[in-house]
PDB file of C-alpha atoms in Angstrom:
ATOM      1  CA  MET A  17       0.000   0.000   0.000  1.00  0.00           C
ATOM      2  CA  ARG A  18       1.463   3.351  -1.058  1.00  0.00           C
ATOM      3  CA  LEU A  19      -0.169   6.494   0.308  1.00  0.00           C
ATOM      4  CA  GLU A  20      -0.761   9.650  -1.669  1.00  0.00           C
ATOM      5  CA  ILE A  21      -1.488  12.231   1.047  1.00  0.00           C
ATOM      6  CA  LYS A  22      -1.408  15.996   0.754  1.00  0.00           C
ATOM      7  CA  MET A  23       0.613  17.844   3.397  1.00  0.00           C
ATOM      8  CA  THR A  24       0.670  21.523   4.322  1.00  0.00           C
ATOM      9  CA  ILE A  25       3.350  23.275   6.378  1.00  0.00           C
ATOM     10  CA  ARG A  26       2.059  25.716   8.973  1.00  0.00           C
ATOM     11  CA  LEU A  27       2.723  27.073  12.444  1.00  0.00           C
ATOM     12  CA  ILE A  28       0.438  26.214  15.366  1.00  0.00           C
ATOM     13  CA  LYS A  29       0.311  26.902  19.092  1.00  0.00           C
ATOM     14  CA  PRO A  30       1.335  23.712  20.993  1.00  0.00           C
ATOM     15  CA  GLU A  31      -1.607  23.986  23.393  1.00  0.00           C
ATOM     16  CA  LYS A  32      -4.086  23.784  20.513  1.00  0.00           C
ATOM     17  CA  ILE A  33      -3.082  20.193  19.697  1.00  0.00           C
ATOM     18  CA  ASN A  34      -5.520  17.709  21.229  1.00  0.00           C
ATOM     19  CA  LEU A  35      -3.260  15.292  23.125  1.00  0.00           C
ATOM     20  CA  GLU A  36      -6.274  13.550  24.640  1.00  0.00           C
ATOM     21  CA  ASP A  37      -7.039  12.015  21.258  1.00  0.00           C
ATOM     22  CA  ARG A  38      -4.506   9.180  21.082  1.00  0.00           C
ATOM     23  CA  ARG A  39      -6.045   7.229  18.227  1.00  0.00           C
ATOM     24  CA  PHE A  40      -2.812   7.280  16.213  1.00  0.00           C
ATOM     25  CA  ARG A  41      -0.401   6.714  19.102  1.00  0.00           C
ATOM     26  CA  PHE A  42       0.998   3.275  19.872  1.00  0.00           C
ATOM     27  CA  THR A  43       4.444   4.082  21.299  1.00  0.00           C
ATOM     28  CA  PHE A  44       5.688   4.688  24.847  1.00  0.00           C
ATOM     29  CA  ASN A  45       8.246   7.480  24.777  1.00  0.00           C
ATOM     30  CA  PRO A  46       8.595   9.448  28.020  1.00  0.00           C
ATOM     31  CA  VAL A  47      10.042  12.934  27.705  1.00  0.00           C
ATOM     32  CA  GLU A  48      13.532  12.914  29.204  1.00  0.00           C
ATOM     33  CA  GLU A  49      14.886  15.961  31.027  1.00  0.00           C
ATOM     34  CA  ARG A  50      17.799  16.188  28.564  1.00  0.00           C
ATOM     35  CA  PHE A  51      15.323  16.428  25.703  1.00  0.00           C
ATOM     36  CA  LYS A  52      13.360  19.157  27.483  1.00  0.00           C
ATOM     37  CA  TYR A  53      16.564  21.100  28.076  1.00  0.00           C
ATOM     38  CA  SER A  54      17.472  20.789  24.397  1.00  0.00           C
ATOM     39  CA  VAL A  55      14.055  22.147  23.409  1.00  0.00           C
ATOM     40  CA  GLN A  56      14.419  24.957  25.919  1.00  0.00           C
ATOM     41  CA  VAL A  57      17.764  25.973  24.394  1.00  0.00           C
ATOM     42  CA  ILE A  58      17.167  25.548  20.640  1.00  0.00           C
ATOM     43  CA  GLY A  59      13.440  24.921  20.300  1.00  0.00           C
ATOM     44  CA  VAL A  60      11.841  22.215  18.149  1.00  0.00           C
ATOM     45  CA  LEU A  61      13.542  22.035  14.763  1.00  0.00           C
ATOM     46  CA  GLN A  62      11.726  19.017  13.337  1.00  0.00           C
ATOM     47  CA  PRO A  63       8.048  19.546  12.462  1.00  0.00           C
ATOM     48  CA  VAL A  64       5.391  17.456  14.172  1.00  0.00           C
ATOM     49  CA  ILE A  65       2.692  15.831  12.051  1.00  0.00           C
ATOM     50  CA  ILE A  66      -0.994  16.498  12.656  1.00  0.00           C
ATOM     51  CA  THR A  67      -4.379  16.055  11.056  1.00  0.00           C
ATOM     52  CA  TYR A  68      -7.815  17.391  11.971  1.00  0.00           C
ATOM     53  CA  ARG A  69     -10.648  15.415  13.504  1.00  0.00           C
ATOM     54  CA  GLU A  70     -13.935  17.037  14.570  1.00  0.00           C
ATOM     55  CA  GLY A  71     -12.296  20.379  13.839  1.00  0.00           C
ATOM     56  CA  LYS A  72      -9.415  19.855  16.279  1.00  0.00           C
ATOM     57  CA  PRO A  73      -5.742  19.187  15.464  1.00  0.00           C
ATOM     58  CA  VAL A  74      -4.852  15.586  16.375  1.00  0.00           C
ATOM     59  CA  LEU A  75      -1.252  14.469  16.701  1.00  0.00           C
ATOM     60  CA  ILE A  76       0.096  11.777  14.393  1.00  0.00           C
ATOM     61  CA  ASP A  77       3.802  12.010  15.208  1.00  0.00           C
ATOM     62  CA  GLY A  78       5.829  14.124  17.634  1.00  0.00           C
ATOM     63  CA  TRP A  79       4.399  13.455  21.093  1.00  0.00           C
ATOM     64  CA  LYS A  80       7.691  14.119  22.880  1.00  0.00           C
ATOM     65  CA  ARG A  81       8.237  17.328  20.941  1.00  0.00           C
ATOM     66  CA  VAL A  82       4.765  18.682  21.723  1.00  0.00           C
ATOM     67  CA  GLU A  83       4.973  17.791  25.420  1.00  0.00           C
ATOM     68  CA  ALA A  84       8.451  19.339  25.683  1.00  0.00           C
ATOM     69  CA  ALA A  85       7.315  22.443  23.789  1.00  0.00           C
ATOM     70  CA  ARG A  86       4.417  22.886  26.183  1.00  0.00           C
ATOM     71  CA  SER A  87       6.569  22.429  29.286  1.00  0.00           C
ATOM     72  CA  CYS A  88       9.129  24.927  27.922  1.00  0.00           C
ATOM     73  CA  GLY A  89       6.478  27.497  27.031  1.00  0.00           C
ATOM     74  CA  LEU A  90       7.094  27.593  23.278  1.00  0.00           C
ATOM     75  CA  GLU A  91       4.505  29.740  21.547  1.00  0.00           C
ATOM     76  CA  GLN A  92       4.582  28.060  18.123  1.00  0.00           C
ATOM     77  CA  LEU A  93       5.426  24.711  16.560  1.00  0.00           C
ATOM     78  CA  LEU A  94       6.166  23.926  12.955  1.00  0.00           C
ATOM     79  CA  THR A  95       3.729  21.260  11.743  1.00  0.00           C
ATOM     80  CA  LEU A  96       3.083  19.122   8.715  1.00  0.00           C
ATOM     81  CA  GLU A  97      -0.690  19.050   8.382  1.00  0.00           C
ATOM     82  CA  ILE A  98      -2.172  15.952   6.733  1.00  0.00           C
ATOM     83  CA  ASP A  99      -5.223  16.481   4.543  1.00  0.00           C
ATOM     84  CA  ASN A 100      -8.200  15.633   6.753  1.00  0.00           C
ATOM     85  CA  GLN A 101      -9.730  13.698   3.869  1.00  0.00           C
ATOM     86  CA  ALA A 102      -7.294  10.883   4.697  1.00  0.00           C
ATOM     87  CA  THR A 103      -9.002   8.059   6.588  1.00  0.00           C
ATOM     88  CA  ASP A 104      -7.947   6.986  10.086  1.00  0.00           C
ATOM     89  CA  ALA A 105      -6.563   3.789   8.575  1.00  0.00           C
ATOM     90  CA  GLU A 106      -4.406   5.733   6.111  1.00  0.00           C
ATOM     91  CA  VAL A 107      -3.181   8.104   8.806  1.00  0.00           C
ATOM     92  CA  PHE A 108      -2.281   5.272  11.177  1.00  0.00           C
ATOM     93  CA  PHE A 109      -0.450   3.523   8.338  1.00  0.00           C
ATOM     94  CA  LEU A 110       1.639   6.687   8.047  1.00  0.00           C
ATOM     95  CA  ALA A 111       2.210   6.917  11.834  1.00  0.00           C
ATOM     96  CA  PHE A 112       3.291   3.291  11.959  1.00  0.00           C
ATOM     97  CA  PHE A 113       5.913   3.579   9.253  1.00  0.00           C
ATOM     98  CA  ILE A 114       7.308   6.855  10.570  1.00  0.00           C
ATOM     99  CA  ASN A 115       8.064   5.059  13.853  1.00  0.00           C
ATOM    100  CA  TYR A 116       9.037   1.789  12.175  1.00  0.00           C
ATOM    101  CA  SER A 117      12.104   3.444  10.686  1.00  0.00           C
ATOM    102  CA  ARG A 118      13.369   4.725  14.038  1.00  0.00           C
ATOM    103  CA  ARG A 119      13.764   1.818  16.445  1.00  0.00           C
ATOM    104  CA  PRO A 120      12.496  -1.659  17.341  1.00  0.00           C
ATOM    105  CA  PHE A 121       9.148  -1.742  19.142  1.00  0.00           C
ATOM    106  CA  SER A 122       8.534  -3.312  22.533  1.00  0.00           C
ATOM    107  CA  LEU A 123       5.955  -6.090  22.835  1.00  0.00           C
ATOM    108  CA  ALA A 124       3.487  -3.630  24.402  1.00  0.00           C
ATOM    109  CA  GLU A 125       3.892  -1.272  21.447  1.00  0.00           C
ATOM    110  CA  LYS A 126       3.493  -4.144  19.006  1.00  0.00           C
ATOM    111  CA  SER A 127       0.243  -5.141  20.679  1.00  0.00           C
ATOM    112  CA  LEU A 128      -1.104  -1.596  20.366  1.00  0.00           C
ATOM    113  CA  ALA A 129      -0.068  -1.449  16.705  1.00  0.00           C
ATOM    114  CA  VAL A 130      -1.916  -4.710  15.983  1.00  0.00           C
ATOM    115  CA  ARG A 131      -4.962  -3.441  17.907  1.00  0.00           C
ATOM    116  CA  LYS A 132      -5.097  -0.197  15.944  1.00  0.00           C
ATOM    117  CA  PHE A 133      -4.611  -1.879  12.567  1.00  0.00           C
ATOM    118  CA  HIS A 134      -7.434  -4.232  13.560  1.00  0.00           C
ATOM    119  CA  ASP A 135      -9.739  -1.457  14.785  1.00  0.00           C
ATOM    120  CA  PHE A 136      -9.091   0.642  11.695  1.00  0.00           C
ATOM    121  CA  GLY A 137     -10.383  -2.205   9.543  1.00  0.00           C
ATOM    122  CA  LEU A 138      -7.399  -4.333   8.553  1.00  0.00           C
ATOM    123  CA  GLN A 139      -8.541  -7.956   8.464  1.00  0.00           C
ATOM    124  CA  PRO A 140      -6.665 -10.662  10.444  1.00  0.00           C
ATOM    125  CA  PRO A 141      -5.286 -12.378   7.290  1.00  0.00           C
ATOM    126  CA  ASP A 142      -3.798  -9.034   6.203  1.00  0.00           C
ATOM    127  CA  ILE A 143      -2.370  -8.422   9.677  1.00  0.00           C
ATOM    128  CA  ILE A 144      -0.811 -11.896   9.627  1.00  0.00           C
ATOM    129  CA  GLU A 145       0.688 -11.464   6.173  1.00  0.00           C
ATOM    130  CA  ASN A 146       1.692  -7.796   6.172  1.00  0.00           C
ATOM    131  CA  VAL A 147       2.047  -6.575   9.782  1.00  0.00           C
ATOM    132  CA  LEU A 148       3.318  -9.427  11.972  1.00  0.00           C
ATOM    133  CA  PRO A 149       6.469 -10.040   9.881  1.00  0.00           C
ATOM    134  CA  LEU A 150       7.356  -6.335  10.217  1.00  0.00           C
ATOM    135  CA  LEU A 151       6.942  -6.664  13.984  1.00  0.00           C
ATOM    136  CA  GLU A 152       9.113  -9.803  14.020  1.00  0.00           C
ATOM    137  CA  LEU A 153       6.250 -11.850  15.439  1.00  0.00           C
ATOM    138  CA  PRO A 154       5.129 -15.335  14.319  1.00  0.00           C
ATOM    139  CA  PRO A 155       2.688 -14.786  11.407  1.00  0.00           C
ATOM    140  CA  GLU A 156      -0.139 -16.831  12.887  1.00  0.00           C
ATOM    141  CA  GLN A 157      -3.749 -16.260  13.932  1.00  0.00           C
ATOM    142  CA  LYS A 158      -2.770 -17.189  17.489  1.00  0.00           C
ATOM    143  CA  THR A 159      -0.310 -14.279  17.581  1.00  0.00           C
ATOM    144  CA  VAL A 160      -3.024 -11.841  16.508  1.00  0.00           C
ATOM    145  CA  GLU A 161      -5.265 -13.125  19.298  1.00  0.00           C
ATOM    146  CA  ILE A 162      -2.489 -12.766  21.908  1.00  0.00           C
ATOM    147  CA  MET A 163      -1.680  -9.226  20.752  1.00  0.00           C
ATOM    148  CA  LEU A 164      -5.328  -8.165  20.843  1.00  0.00           C
ATOM    149  CA  GLU A 165      -5.746  -9.580  24.352  1.00  0.00           C
ATOM    150  CA  LEU A 166      -2.527  -7.946  25.528  1.00  0.00           C
ATOM    151  CA  SER A 167      -3.512  -4.554  24.121  1.00  0.00           C
ATOM    152  CA  GLY A 168      -6.586  -4.588  26.374  1.00  0.00           C
ATOM    153  CA  LEU A 169      -4.484  -4.436  29.547  1.00  0.00           C
ATOM    154  CA  GLU A 170      -4.482  -0.628  29.381  1.00  0.00           C
ATOM    155  CA  ARG A 171      -2.335   0.852  32.191  1.00  0.00           C
ATOM    156  CA  TRP A 172      -0.343  -2.355  32.570  1.00  0.00           C
ATOM    157  CA  LEU A 173       1.027  -1.939  29.053  1.00  0.00           C
ATOM    158  CA  GLU A 174       3.517   0.632  30.286  1.00  0.00           C
ATOM    159  CA  VAL A 175       4.847  -1.881  32.841  1.00  0.00           C
ATOM    160  CA  ILE A 176       5.113  -4.543  30.116  1.00  0.00           C
ATOM    161  CA  HIS A 177       6.900  -1.978  27.944  1.00  0.00           C
ATOM    162  CA  ARG A 178       9.404  -0.950  30.631  1.00  0.00           C
ATOM    163  CA  LYS A 179      10.182  -4.536  31.612  1.00  0.00           C
ATOM    164  CA  ASP A 180      10.641  -5.552  27.954  1.00  0.00           C
ATOM    165  CA  TRP A 181       8.364  -8.579  28.041  1.00  0.00           C
ATOM    166  CA  LYS A 182       8.678 -11.339  25.451  1.00  0.00           C
ATOM    167  CA  LEU A 183       5.872 -13.064  23.586  1.00  0.00           C
ATOM    168  CA  GLY A 184       6.057 -16.276  25.629  1.00  0.00           C
ATOM    169  CA  THR A 185       5.344 -14.470  28.909  1.00  0.00           C
ATOM    170  CA  ALA A 186       2.440 -12.572  27.330  1.00  0.00           C
ATOM    171  CA  GLU A 187       0.993 -15.792  25.946  1.00  0.00           C
ATOM    172  CA  LEU A 188       0.940 -17.345  29.417  1.00  0.00           C
ATOM    173  CA  LEU A 189      -0.546 -14.217  30.977  1.00  0.00           C
ATOM    174  CA  VAL A 190      -3.471 -13.946  28.555  1.00  0.00           C
ATOM    175  CA  SER A 191      -4.282 -17.611  29.146  1.00  0.00           C
ATOM    176  CA  PHE A 192      -5.574 -16.542  32.589  1.00  0.00           C
ATOM    177  CA  PRO A 193      -9.080 -15.044  32.942  1.00  0.00           C
ATOM    178  CA  PRO A 194      -9.085 -11.192  32.912  1.00  0.00           C
ATOM    179  CA  GLU A 195      -9.520 -10.901  36.683  1.00  0.00           C
ATOM    180  CA  GLU A 196      -6.528 -13.161  37.308  1.00  0.00           C
ATOM    181  CA  ARG A 197      -4.397 -11.289  34.758  1.00  0.00           C
ATOM    182  CA  HIS A 198      -4.868  -8.045  36.669  1.00  0.00           C
ATOM    183  CA  TRP A 199      -4.195  -9.779  39.994  1.00  0.00           C
ATOM    184  CA  LEU A 200      -0.938 -11.210  38.642  1.00  0.00           C
ATOM    185  CA  LEU A 201       0.175  -7.914  37.139  1.00  0.00           C
ATOM    186  CA  GLN A 202      -0.514  -6.073  40.371  1.00  0.00           C
ATOM    187  CA  LEU A 203       1.482  -8.712  42.237  1.00  0.00           C
ATOM    188  CA  VAL A 204       4.582  -8.533  40.008  1.00  0.00           C
ATOM    189  CA  GLU A 205       4.390  -4.893  38.858  1.00  0.00           C
ATOM    190  CA  LYS A 206       7.548  -3.688  40.647  1.00  0.00           C
ATOM    191  CA  LEU A 207       9.656  -6.807  40.178  1.00  0.00           C
ATOM    192  CA  THR A 208      12.358  -7.471  37.607  1.00  0.00           C
ATOM    193  CA  HIS A 209      11.366  -8.958  34.272  1.00  0.00           C
ATOM    194  CA  SER A 210      12.956 -12.320  35.097  1.00  0.00           C
ATOM    195  CA  GLN A 211      10.992 -12.475  38.373  1.00  0.00           C
ATOM    196  CA  GLN A 212       7.757 -11.482  36.622  1.00  0.00           C
ATOM    197  CA  LYS A 213       8.315 -14.134  33.979  1.00  0.00           C
ATOM    198  CA  GLU A 214       9.074 -16.934  36.418  1.00  0.00           C
ATOM    199  CA  ILE A 215       6.206 -16.112  38.806  1.00  0.00           C
ATOM    200  CA  ILE A 216       3.704 -16.125  35.931  1.00  0.00           C
ATOM    201  CA  GLU A 217       5.158 -19.372  34.565  1.00  0.00           C
ATOM    202  CA  ASN A 218       4.976 -21.047  37.969  1.00  0.00           C
ATOM    203  CA  PHE A 219       1.404 -19.958  38.665  1.00  0.00           C
ATOM    204  CA  TYR A 220       0.437 -21.148  35.173  1.00  0.00           C
ATOM    205  CA  SER A 221       1.991 -24.591  35.776  1.00  0.00           C
ATOM    206  CA  LEU A 222       0.531 -24.870  39.260  1.00  0.00           C
ATOM    207  CA  LYS A 223      -2.930 -23.920  38.050  1.00  0.00           C
ATOM    208  CA  ARG A 224      -2.816 -26.531  35.288  1.00  0.00           C
ATOM    209  CA  ARG A 225      -1.598 -29.190  37.684  1.00  0.00           C
ATOM    210  CA  THR A 226      -4.024 -28.500  40.541  1.00  0.00           C
ATOM    211  CA  GLY A 227      -7.024 -26.955  38.767  1.00  0.00           C
ATOM    212  CA  LYS A 228      -7.169 -24.263  41.457  1.00  0.00           C
ATOM    213  CA  SER A 229      -7.814 -20.582  40.797  1.00  0.00           C
ATOM    214  CA  LEU A 230      -5.195 -18.015  41.775  1.00  0.00           C
ATOM    215  CA  LYS A 231      -7.441 -16.806  44.611  1.00  0.00           C
ATOM    216  CA  GLU A 232      -7.611 -20.348  45.980  1.00  0.00           C
ATOM    217  CA  MET A 233      -3.823 -20.638  45.819  1.00  0.00           C
ATOM    218  CA  ALA A 234      -3.386 -17.265  47.524  1.00  0.00           C
ATOM    219  CA  ARG A 235      -5.549 -18.477  50.426  1.00  0.00           C
ATOM    220  CA  GLU A 236      -3.158 -21.351  51.137  1.00  0.00           C
ATOM    221  CA  GLU A 237      -1.140 -20.513  54.223  1.00  0.00           C
ATOM    222  CA  GLU A 238       2.387 -20.818  52.852  1.00  0.00           C
ATOM    223  CA  ILE A 239       1.754 -18.974  49.579  1.00  0.00           C
ATOM    224  CA  GLY A 240      -0.616 -16.432  51.129  1.00  0.00           C
ATOM    225  CA  ALA A 241       1.863 -15.310  53.775  1.00  0.00           C
ATOM    226  CA  VAL A 242       4.520 -14.484  51.189  1.00  0.00           C
ATOM    227  CA  ILE A 243       2.020 -12.808  48.844  1.00  0.00           C
ATOM    228  CA  GLY A 244       0.951 -10.619  51.770  1.00  0.00           C
ATOM    229  CA  ARG A 245       4.537  -9.473  52.242  1.00  0.00           C
ATOM    230  CA  LEU A 246       4.954  -8.826  48.527  1.00  0.00           C
ATOM    231  CA  THR A 247       1.742  -6.822  48.165  1.00  0.00           C
ATOM    232  CA  ALA A 248       2.770  -4.790  51.225  1.00  0.00           C
ATOM    233  CA  GLY A 249       5.792  -3.603  49.246  1.00  0.00           C
ATOM    234  CA  GLU A 250       8.412  -6.033  50.531  1.00  0.00           C
ATOM    235  CA  LEU A 251      10.027  -6.763  47.171  1.00  0.00           C
ATOM    236  CA  GLU A 252      12.548  -9.139  48.757  1.00  0.00           C
ATOM    237  CA  ALA A 253       9.619 -11.540  49.267  1.00  0.00           C
ATOM    238  CA  ALA A 254       9.663 -12.280  45.525  1.00  0.00           C
ATOM    239  CA  GLY A 255      12.512 -14.735  46.058  1.00  0.00           C
ATOM    240  CA  ALA A 256      10.596 -16.520  48.804  1.00  0.00           C
ATOM    241  CA  LEU A 257       7.464 -16.707  46.628  1.00  0.00           C
ATOM    242  CA  LEU A 258       9.448 -18.197  43.758  1.00  0.00           C
ATOM    243  CA  SER A 259      11.008 -20.754  46.079  1.00  0.00           C
ATOM    244  CA  ILE A 260       7.570 -21.849  47.332  1.00  0.00           C
ATOM    245  CA  LEU A 261       6.109 -22.014  43.834  1.00  0.00           C
ATOM    246  CA  ARG A 262       9.073 -24.069  42.615  1.00  0.00           C
ATOM    247  CA  LYS A 263       8.615 -26.429  45.555  1.00  0.00           C
ATOM    248  CA  PHE A 264       4.918 -26.947  44.800  1.00  0.00           C
ATOM    249  CA  ASN A 265       5.488 -27.332  41.055  1.00  0.00           C
ATOM    250  CA  SER A 266       8.512 -29.597  41.194  1.00  0.00           C
ATOM    251  CA  PRO A 267       9.540 -30.844  44.650  1.00  0.00           C
ATOM    252  CA  THR A 268      12.585 -32.678  43.255  1.00  0.00           C
ATOM    253  CA  VAL A 269      13.962 -29.593  41.504  1.00  0.00           C
ATOM    254  CA  TRP A 270      13.239 -27.512  44.603  1.00  0.00           C
ATOM    255  CA  ARG A 271      15.165 -29.930  46.847  1.00  0.00           C
ATOM    256  CA  LEU A 272      18.099 -29.875  44.419  1.00  0.00           C
ATOM    257  CA  ASN A 273      18.073 -26.074  44.422  1.00  0.00           C
ATOM    258  CA  GLN A 274      18.112 -26.044  48.195  1.00  0.00           C
ATOM    259  CA  ALA A 275      21.033 -28.452  48.218  1.00  0.00           C
ATOM    260  CA  ILE A 276      22.965 -26.396  45.655  1.00  0.00           C
ATOM    261  CA  SER A 277      22.339 -23.186  47.634  1.00  0.00           C
ATOM    262  CA  ASP A 278      23.611 -24.897  50.790  1.00  0.00           C
ATOM    263  CA  ARG A 279      26.812 -26.000  49.032  1.00  0.00           C
ATOM    264  CA  ILE A 280      27.382 -22.492  47.642  1.00  0.00           C
ATOM    265  CA  ARG A 281      27.033 -21.015  51.133  1.00  0.00           C
ATOM    266  CA  GLN A 282      29.504 -23.573  52.469  1.00  0.00           C
ATOM    267  CA  LEU A 283      32.109 -22.292  49.991  1.00  0.00           C
ATOM    268  CA  GLU A 284      32.136 -19.018  51.965  1.00  0.00           C
ATOM    269  CA  LEU A 285      33.021 -16.981  48.881  1.00  0.00           C
ATOM    270  CA  PRO A 286      33.793 -13.277  49.329  1.00  0.00           C
ATOM    271  CA  PRO A 287      31.260 -10.762  47.945  1.00  0.00           C
ATOM    272  CA  GLU A 288      33.527 -10.149  44.934  1.00  0.00           C
ATOM    273  CA  ILE A 289      32.812 -13.713  43.738  1.00  0.00           C
ATOM    274  CA  SER A 290      29.253 -14.758  42.969  1.00  0.00           C
ATOM    275  CA  LEU A 291      27.838 -17.960  41.506  1.00  0.00           C
ATOM    276  CA  ASP A 292      24.676 -18.360  39.475  1.00  0.00           C
ATOM    277  CA  TYR A 293      22.901 -21.155  37.628  1.00  0.00           C
ATOM    278  CA  ASP A 294      19.610 -22.023  35.940  1.00  0.00           C
ATOM    279  CA  ARG A 295      17.080 -22.636  38.732  1.00  0.00           C
ATOM    280  CA  THR A 296      15.008 -24.857  36.464  1.00  0.00           C
ATOM    281  CA  LEU A 297      18.120 -27.079  36.168  1.00  0.00           C
ATOM    282  CA  GLU A 298      17.487 -27.472  32.453  1.00  0.00           C
ATOM    283  CA  LYS A 299      20.988 -26.066  31.912  1.00  0.00           C
ATOM    284  CA  THR A 300      23.770 -27.716  33.855  1.00  0.00           C
ATOM    285  CA  GLY A 301      26.420 -24.980  33.737  1.00  0.00           C
ATOM    286  CA  LEU A 302      27.616 -22.812  36.599  1.00  0.00           C
ATOM    287  CA  LYS A 303      28.242 -19.095  36.047  1.00  0.00           C
ATOM    288  CA  ILE A 304      30.992 -17.369  38.017  1.00  0.00           C
ATOM    289  CA  CYS A 305      31.020 -13.567  38.267  1.00  0.00           C
ATOM    290  CA  LEU A 306      34.140 -11.758  39.485  1.00  0.00           C
ATOM    291  CA  GLU A 307      34.167  -8.111  40.553  1.00  0.00           C
ATOM    292  CA  ALA A 308      37.344  -6.023  40.608  1.00  0.00           C
ATOM    293  CA  GLY A 309      38.257  -2.373  40.202  1.00  0.00           C
ATOM    294  CA  SER A 310      41.889  -2.793  39.191  1.00  0.00           C
ATOM    295  CA  THR A 311      44.374  -5.366  37.920  1.00  0.00           C
ATOM    296  CA  ARG A 312      45.664  -5.841  41.449  1.00  0.00           C
ATOM    297  CA  GLU A 313      42.156  -6.502  42.791  1.00  0.00           C
ATOM    298  CA  PHE A 314      41.446  -8.845  39.895  1.00  0.00           C
ATOM    299  CA  LYS A 315      44.549 -10.891  40.676  1.00  0.00           C
ATOM    300  CA  GLU A 316      43.523 -11.035  44.317  1.00  0.00           C
ATOM    301  CA  VAL A 317      40.010 -12.238  43.444  1.00  0.00           C
ATOM    302  CA  LEU A 318      41.466 -14.905  41.151  1.00  0.00           C
ATOM    303  CA  ARG A 319      43.852 -16.014  43.901  1.00  0.00           C
ATOM    304  CA  CYS A 320      40.977 -16.300  46.352  1.00  0.00           C
ATOM    305  CA  LEU A 321      38.899 -18.299  43.850  1.00  0.00           C
ATOM    306  CA  SER A 322      41.831 -20.598  43.127  1.00  0.00           C
ATOM    307  CA  GLU A 323      42.236 -21.340  46.821  1.00  0.00           C
ATOM    308  CA  ARG A 324      38.527 -22.158  47.175  1.00  0.00           C
ATOM    309  CA  LEU A 325      38.648 -24.616  44.253  1.00  0.00           C
ATOM    310  CA  ALA A 326      40.133 -27.207  46.589  1.00  0.00           C
ATOM    311  CA  SER A 327      36.817 -27.377  48.479  1.00  0.00           C
ATOM    312  CA  PRO A 328      34.840 -30.603  47.915  1.00  0.00           C
ATOM    313  CA  GLU A 329      31.619 -28.583  47.595  1.00  0.00           C
ATOM    314  CA  TRP A 330      32.465 -27.741  43.950  1.00  0.00           C
ATOM    315  CA  GLU A 331      32.224 -31.344  42.869  1.00  0.00           C
ATOM    316  CA  GLU A 332      29.016 -31.784  44.838  1.00  0.00           C
ATOM    317  CA  ILE A 333      27.502 -28.685  43.149  1.00  0.00           C
ATOM    318  CA  PHE A 334      28.238 -30.060  39.682  1.00  0.00           C
ATOM    319  CA  LYS A 335      26.825 -33.462  40.610  1.00  0.00           C
ATOM    320  CA  LEU A 336      23.632 -31.778  41.798  1.00  0.00           C
ATOM    321  CA  LEU A 337      23.393 -29.668  38.633  1.00  0.00           C
ATOM    322  CA  HIS A 338      23.518 -32.819  36.500  1.00  0.00           C
ATOM    323  CA  HIS A 339      21.141 -34.838  38.675  1.00  0.00           C
ATOM    324  CA  VAL A 340      17.891 -33.903  36.903  1.00  0.00           C
ATOM    325  CA  GLY A 341      19.125 -35.040  33.515  1.00  0.00           C
ATOM    326  CA  ASP A 342      20.330 -38.410  34.799  1.00  0.00           C
TER     327      ASP A 342
END
């Protein structure tokens, strides 16, 4: 599809642009202080793109520039005005490709793009064939369904954007009923992406195995106590929740993790040396991280590690890491 759209260059007061009308917006781009300072010093040199709907100027591209211009008190903005005879579908097509050339989209942004293409009349077969490949998503009907469900999460989309979610996590989340999705998102909102991912995966597995709802699980004493701590803002409780969920989902793997953690503690490594491994035990390798601020410190950390290698706990750790695959 190639658009033939008339554009007019004109000046407009930033406050006249209707930022409440977000029909063409699908990106999450907060205005950084450095950008505001730049606008304050040199103004906005690149025109924003607008069209008119119901007699009001609606923004197509340039949200950061308009917001910065308003905060800096600029009196006028240079705009490219799109002929208001262009349909919403044509205008969104333009907005999409302007942003497509700039940077990769997050999963949250991709879901909004699919939603808007869908709502502006593009049929699912066309989305599958022409949109999903551009978004580097599997060109399948199932993907369209996941993206449409994800786009309905409204305020949670910004969290999903910031934490850089992947498709697999989103697919598990939307498999829960809407009420449970919101409960899960509220529970994991402030956690790291890896913690969010693993908590959702574990609740998904536990629900399939037991047939219980998330509310029923949360009422169980051991899980409920930790969830209470987490919802009260004690983010450190995320580790305890994951440990409990792992134990319920796979007691054998949980016991092995406990044993590995015990052996690592017995090594009595200094804080400059840390060990990590795959808690699912699907991978059997051990990662060693060394921290040093100079060559001398690095040599000292290596010397300390070399001395600890004589400990029998190393061999026991590797035996435990390989146990699941035996």
